[in-house]
Amino acid sequence: MAGLEGIEQPRGHCRAAAARWSPAAEDEQALKALELFGDPAETEVPLPSRPESAATARRLVQVVVLRTWRLSPKLAEDAVLLVSELVGNAVRHTGARVFGLRMRRRTGWIRVEVRDPSRGLPCLMPVQEMDVSGRGLFLVDKLSDRWGVDLLPRGKTTWFEMRVADR
């Protein structure tokens, strides 16, 4: 693993965990999430405002980007990370019971939206190297091509967009 050269890895437990994880198993979980919650590329998907919903949102984004839209694994990886950050903010800072996840695609772009009932605006904070939290919007700002917030009559939608190479 990059950056871990020369560091002894724990014995036994890692091999068992590595043997259980596989891309196929992750893909299966993503397809189950799509079946259970719905397709965020077709309509807004409501998710409970709980920390574990971040994993559901990641799986939904992964399956849409890779399977439905047939885009690159790198784009999927970045979109999964960024949706996790937006969901984390919605869960931690809004007090909502539910938030919405929506994905859109148009020529040359994908857009991922997280809607919540709070009108409180997210704030991009300066990040220091040793900070252990507060990096969410910093990552969104660095990895997306553009991002923003749309205020709604009851709440807001925080979104990011990424360029894609259309075939």
PDB file of C-alpha atoms in Angstrom, residues 19-161:
ATOM      1  CA  ALA A  19     -10.510 -12.383   1.775  1.00  0.00           C
ATOM      2  CA  ARG A  20     -14.102 -11.309   2.557  1.00  0.00           C
ATOM      3  CA  TRP A  21     -13.989  -8.053   0.557  1.00  0.00           C
ATOM      4  CA  SER A  22     -14.215  -8.160  -3.175  1.00  0.00           C
ATOM      5  CA  PRO A  23     -15.310  -5.711  -5.881  1.00  0.00           C
ATOM      6  CA  ALA A  24     -18.094  -8.149  -6.792  1.00  0.00           C
ATOM      7  CA  ALA A  25     -19.436  -8.109  -3.213  1.00  0.00           C
ATOM      8  CA  GLU A  26     -19.319  -4.307  -3.152  1.00  0.00           C
ATOM      9  CA  ASP A  27     -21.086  -4.198  -6.513  1.00  0.00           C
ATOM     10  CA  GLU A  28     -23.770  -6.545  -5.190  1.00  0.00           C
ATOM     11  CA  GLN A  29     -24.342  -4.278  -2.174  1.00  0.00           C
ATOM     12  CA  ALA A  30     -24.612  -1.280  -4.490  1.00  0.00           C
ATOM     13  CA  LEU A  31     -27.223  -3.050  -6.616  1.00  0.00           C
ATOM     14  CA  LYS A  32     -29.175  -3.982  -3.465  1.00  0.00           C
ATOM     15  CA  ALA A  33     -29.111  -0.327  -2.351  1.00  0.00           C
ATOM     16  CA  LEU A  34     -30.443   0.709  -5.753  1.00  0.00           C
ATOM     17  CA  GLU A  35     -33.262  -1.813  -5.490  1.00  0.00           C
ATOM     18  CA  LEU A  36     -34.128  -0.881  -1.912  1.00  0.00           C
ATOM     19  CA  PHE A  37     -33.907   2.929  -2.055  1.00  0.00           C
ATOM     20  CA  GLY A  38     -34.435   3.753  -5.725  1.00  0.00           C
ATOM     21  CA  ASP A  39     -32.367   5.274  -8.506  1.00  0.00           C
ATOM     22  CA  PRO A  40     -31.119   8.803  -7.741  1.00  0.00           C
ATOM     23  CA  ALA A  41     -30.565   9.315 -11.483  1.00  0.00           C
ATOM     24  CA  GLU A  42     -34.321   8.968 -12.032  1.00  0.00           C
ATOM     25  CA  THR A  43     -35.771  10.751  -8.999  1.00  0.00           C
ATOM     26  CA  GLU A  44     -34.663  12.163  -5.681  1.00  0.00           C
ATOM     27  CA  VAL A  45     -34.014   9.343  -3.220  1.00  0.00           C
ATOM     28  CA  PRO A  46     -34.933  10.073   0.419  1.00  0.00           C
ATOM     29  CA  LEU A  47     -32.476   8.677   2.957  1.00  0.00           C
ATOM     30  CA  PRO A  48     -32.657   8.755   6.767  1.00  0.00           C
ATOM     31  CA  SER A  49     -30.383  11.342   8.325  1.00  0.00           C
ATOM     32  CA  ARG A  50     -28.125   8.846  10.071  1.00  0.00           C
ATOM     33  CA  PRO A  51     -24.374   8.280   9.707  1.00  0.00           C
ATOM     34  CA  GLU A  52     -24.909   4.880   8.057  1.00  0.00           C
ATOM     35  CA  SER A  53     -26.767   6.590   5.198  1.00  0.00           C
ATOM     36  CA  ALA A  54     -23.400   7.821   3.920  1.00  0.00           C
ATOM     37  CA  ALA A  55     -22.573   4.218   2.967  1.00  0.00           C
ATOM     38  CA  THR A  56     -25.909   3.901   1.160  1.00  0.00           C
ATOM     39  CA  ALA A  57     -25.311   7.158  -0.723  1.00  0.00           C
ATOM     40  CA  ARG A  58     -21.810   5.993  -1.708  1.00  0.00           C
ATOM     41  CA  ARG A  59     -23.185   2.722  -3.053  1.00  0.00           C
ATOM     42  CA  LEU A  60     -25.925   4.479  -5.017  1.00  0.00           C
ATOM     43  CA  VAL A  61     -23.457   6.905  -6.591  1.00  0.00           C
ATOM     44  CA  GLN A  62     -21.065   4.066  -7.392  1.00  0.00           C
ATOM     45  CA  VAL A  63     -23.652   1.935  -9.177  1.00  0.00           C
ATOM     46  CA  VAL A  64     -25.056   4.870 -11.177  1.00  0.00           C
ATOM     47  CA  VAL A  65     -21.640   6.162 -12.270  1.00  0.00           C
ATOM     48  CA  LEU A  66     -20.186   2.747 -13.116  1.00  0.00           C
ATOM     49  CA  ARG A  67     -23.169   0.702 -14.292  1.00  0.00           C
ATOM     50  CA  THR A  68     -25.841   3.113 -15.489  1.00  0.00           C
ATOM     51  CA  TRP A  69     -23.636   5.822 -16.967  1.00  0.00           C
ATOM     52  CA  ARG A  70     -20.623   3.545 -17.679  1.00  0.00           C
ATOM     53  CA  LEU A  71     -18.070   6.150 -16.629  1.00  0.00           C
ATOM     54  CA  SER A  72     -14.543   5.646 -15.337  1.00  0.00           C
ATOM     55  CA  PRO A  73     -13.683   4.034 -11.998  1.00  0.00           C
ATOM     56  CA  LYS A  74     -11.618   7.138 -11.109  1.00  0.00           C
ATOM     57  CA  LEU A  75     -14.636   9.398 -11.607  1.00  0.00           C
ATOM     58  CA  ALA A  76     -16.744   7.000  -9.531  1.00  0.00           C
ATOM     59  CA  GLU A  77     -14.122   6.981  -6.769  1.00  0.00           C
ATOM     60  CA  ASP A  78     -14.059  10.787  -6.590  1.00  0.00           C
ATOM     61  CA  ALA A  79     -17.858  11.124  -6.763  1.00  0.00           C
ATOM     62  CA  VAL A  80     -18.255   8.517  -3.995  1.00  0.00           C
ATOM     63  CA  LEU A  81     -15.835  10.431  -1.751  1.00  0.00           C
ATOM     64  CA  LEU A  82     -17.540  13.766  -2.401  1.00  0.00           C
ATOM     65  CA  VAL A  83     -21.094  12.516  -1.857  1.00  0.00           C
ATOM     66  CA  SER A  84     -19.910  11.051   1.434  1.00  0.00           C
ATOM     67  CA  GLU A  85     -18.731  14.507   2.488  1.00  0.00           C
ATOM     68  CA  LEU A  86     -22.009  16.203   1.510  1.00  0.00           C
ATOM     69  CA  VAL A  87     -24.049  13.531   3.283  1.00  0.00           C
ATOM     70  CA  GLY A  88     -21.841  13.829   6.358  1.00  0.00           C
ATOM     71  CA  ASN A  89     -22.531  17.564   6.475  1.00  0.00           C
ATOM     72  CA  ALA A  90     -26.281  17.036   6.042  1.00  0.00           C
ATOM     73  CA  VAL A  91     -26.363  14.443   8.831  1.00  0.00           C
ATOM     74  CA  ARG A  92     -24.122  16.346  11.262  1.00  0.00           C
ATOM     75  CA  HIS A  93     -25.211  19.923  10.808  1.00  0.00           C
ATOM     76  CA  THR A  94     -28.867  20.147   9.764  1.00  0.00           C
ATOM     77  CA  GLY A  95     -30.927  18.336  12.394  1.00  0.00           C
ATOM     78  CA  ALA A  96     -33.032  16.844   9.598  1.00  0.00           C
ATOM     79  CA  ARG A  97     -34.734  13.466   9.830  1.00  0.00           C
ATOM     80  CA  VAL A  98     -34.339  12.846   6.081  1.00  0.00           C
ATOM     81  CA  PHE A  99     -32.211  14.196   3.256  1.00  0.00           C
ATOM     82  CA  GLY A 100     -32.530  13.696  -0.496  1.00  0.00           C
ATOM     83  CA  LEU A 101     -29.956  12.381  -2.981  1.00  0.00           C
ATOM     84  CA  ARG A 102     -30.246  13.173  -6.684  1.00  0.00           C
ATOM     85  CA  MET A 103     -27.885  12.614  -9.622  1.00  0.00           C
ATOM     86  CA  ARG A 104     -28.062  14.191 -13.050  1.00  0.00           C
ATOM     87  CA  ARG A 105     -26.102  13.812 -16.240  1.00  0.00           C
ATOM     88  CA  ARG A 106     -25.864  16.088 -19.225  1.00  0.00           C
ATOM     89  CA  THR A 107     -23.364  16.258 -22.048  1.00  0.00           C
ATOM     90  CA  GLY A 108     -19.898  16.550 -20.540  1.00  0.00           C
ATOM     91  CA  TRP A 109     -21.020  16.721 -16.882  1.00  0.00           C
ATOM     92  CA  ILE A 110     -22.407  14.812 -13.947  1.00  0.00           C
ATOM     93  CA  ARG A 111     -24.068  16.521 -10.997  1.00  0.00           C
ATOM     94  CA  VAL A 112     -24.691  15.084  -7.527  1.00  0.00           C
ATOM     95  CA  GLU A 113     -27.105  16.880  -5.187  1.00  0.00           C
ATOM     96  CA  VAL A 114     -27.887  16.477  -1.492  1.00  0.00           C
ATOM     97  CA  ARG A 115     -31.037  18.304  -0.360  1.00  0.00           C
ATOM     98  CA  ASP A 116     -31.876  18.966   3.280  1.00  0.00           C
ATOM     99  CA  PRO A 117     -34.457  21.140   5.104  1.00  0.00           C
ATOM    100  CA  SER A 118     -31.918  23.505   6.703  1.00  0.00           C
ATOM    101  CA  ARG A 119     -31.265  26.922   5.184  1.00  0.00           C
ATOM    102  CA  GLY A 120     -27.928  27.142   7.002  1.00  0.00           C
ATOM    103  CA  LEU A 121     -25.183  27.527   4.426  1.00  0.00           C
ATOM    104  CA  PRO A 122     -22.126  25.284   4.442  1.00  0.00           C
ATOM    105  CA  CYS A 123     -18.862  27.125   4.923  1.00  0.00           C
ATOM    106  CA  LEU A 124     -15.562  26.367   3.206  1.00  0.00           C
ATOM    107  CA  MET A 125     -13.010  26.641   5.993  1.00  0.00           C
ATOM    108  CA  PRO A 126      -9.249  26.992   5.678  1.00  0.00           C
ATOM    109  CA  VAL A 127      -7.646  23.608   6.322  1.00  0.00           C
ATOM    110  CA  GLN A 128      -4.388  23.006   8.143  1.00  0.00           C
ATOM    111  CA  GLU A 129      -2.252  19.914   7.606  1.00  0.00           C
ATOM    112  CA  MET A 130      -2.930  18.496  11.067  1.00  0.00           C
ATOM    113  CA  ASP A 131      -6.702  19.131  11.123  1.00  0.00           C
ATOM    114  CA  VAL A 132      -8.695  15.979  11.867  1.00  0.00           C
ATOM    115  CA  SER A 133     -12.086  17.354  10.803  1.00  0.00           C
ATOM    116  CA  GLY A 134     -13.531  20.142   8.691  1.00  0.00           C
ATOM    117  CA  ARG A 135     -12.034  18.908   5.415  1.00  0.00           C
ATOM    118  CA  GLY A 136     -15.307  17.960   3.698  1.00  0.00           C
ATOM    119  CA  LEU A 137     -15.958  21.072   1.634  1.00  0.00           C
ATOM    120  CA  PHE A 138     -12.218  21.491   1.094  1.00  0.00           C
ATOM    121  CA  LEU A 139     -12.247  18.094  -0.668  1.00  0.00           C
ATOM    122  CA  VAL A 140     -15.393  18.996  -2.600  1.00  0.00           C
ATOM    123  CA  ASP A 141     -13.743  22.237  -3.700  1.00  0.00           C
ATOM    124  CA  LYS A 142     -10.522  20.502  -4.779  1.00  0.00           C
ATOM    125  CA  LEU A 143     -11.916  17.398  -6.508  1.00  0.00           C
ATOM    126  CA  SER A 144     -15.033  18.737  -8.216  1.00  0.00           C
ATOM    127  CA  ASP A 145     -15.020  21.105 -11.171  1.00  0.00           C
ATOM    128  CA  ARG A 146     -17.622  23.280  -9.487  1.00  0.00           C
ATOM    129  CA  TRP A 147     -19.918  23.150  -6.490  1.00  0.00           C
ATOM    130  CA  GLY A 148     -22.480  25.310  -4.811  1.00  0.00           C
ATOM    131  CA  VAL A 149     -25.636  25.677  -2.782  1.00  0.00           C
ATOM    132  CA  ASP A 150     -29.121  26.475  -4.045  1.00  0.00           C
ATOM    133  CA  LEU A 151     -31.430  27.928  -1.390  1.00  0.00           C
ATOM    134  CA  LEU A 152     -34.954  26.577  -1.548  1.00  0.00           C
ATOM    135  CA  PRO A 153     -38.147  27.884   0.088  1.00  0.00           C
ATOM    136  CA  ARG A 154     -37.678  25.127   2.686  1.00  0.00           C
ATOM    137  CA  GLY A 155     -34.044  24.149   2.866  1.00  0.00           C
ATOM    138  CA  LYS A 156     -31.185  23.931   0.417  1.00  0.00           C
ATOM    139  CA  THR A 157     -29.494  21.736  -2.133  1.00  0.00           C
ATOM    140  CA  THR A 158     -25.718  21.379  -1.906  1.00  0.00           C
ATOM    141  CA  TRP A 159     -24.262  20.061  -5.139  1.00  0.00           C
ATOM    142  CA  PHE A 160     -21.070  19.340  -7.028  1.00  0.00           C
ATOM    143  CA  GLU A 161     -20.380  18.822 -10.710  1.00  0.00           C
TER     144      GLU A 161
END
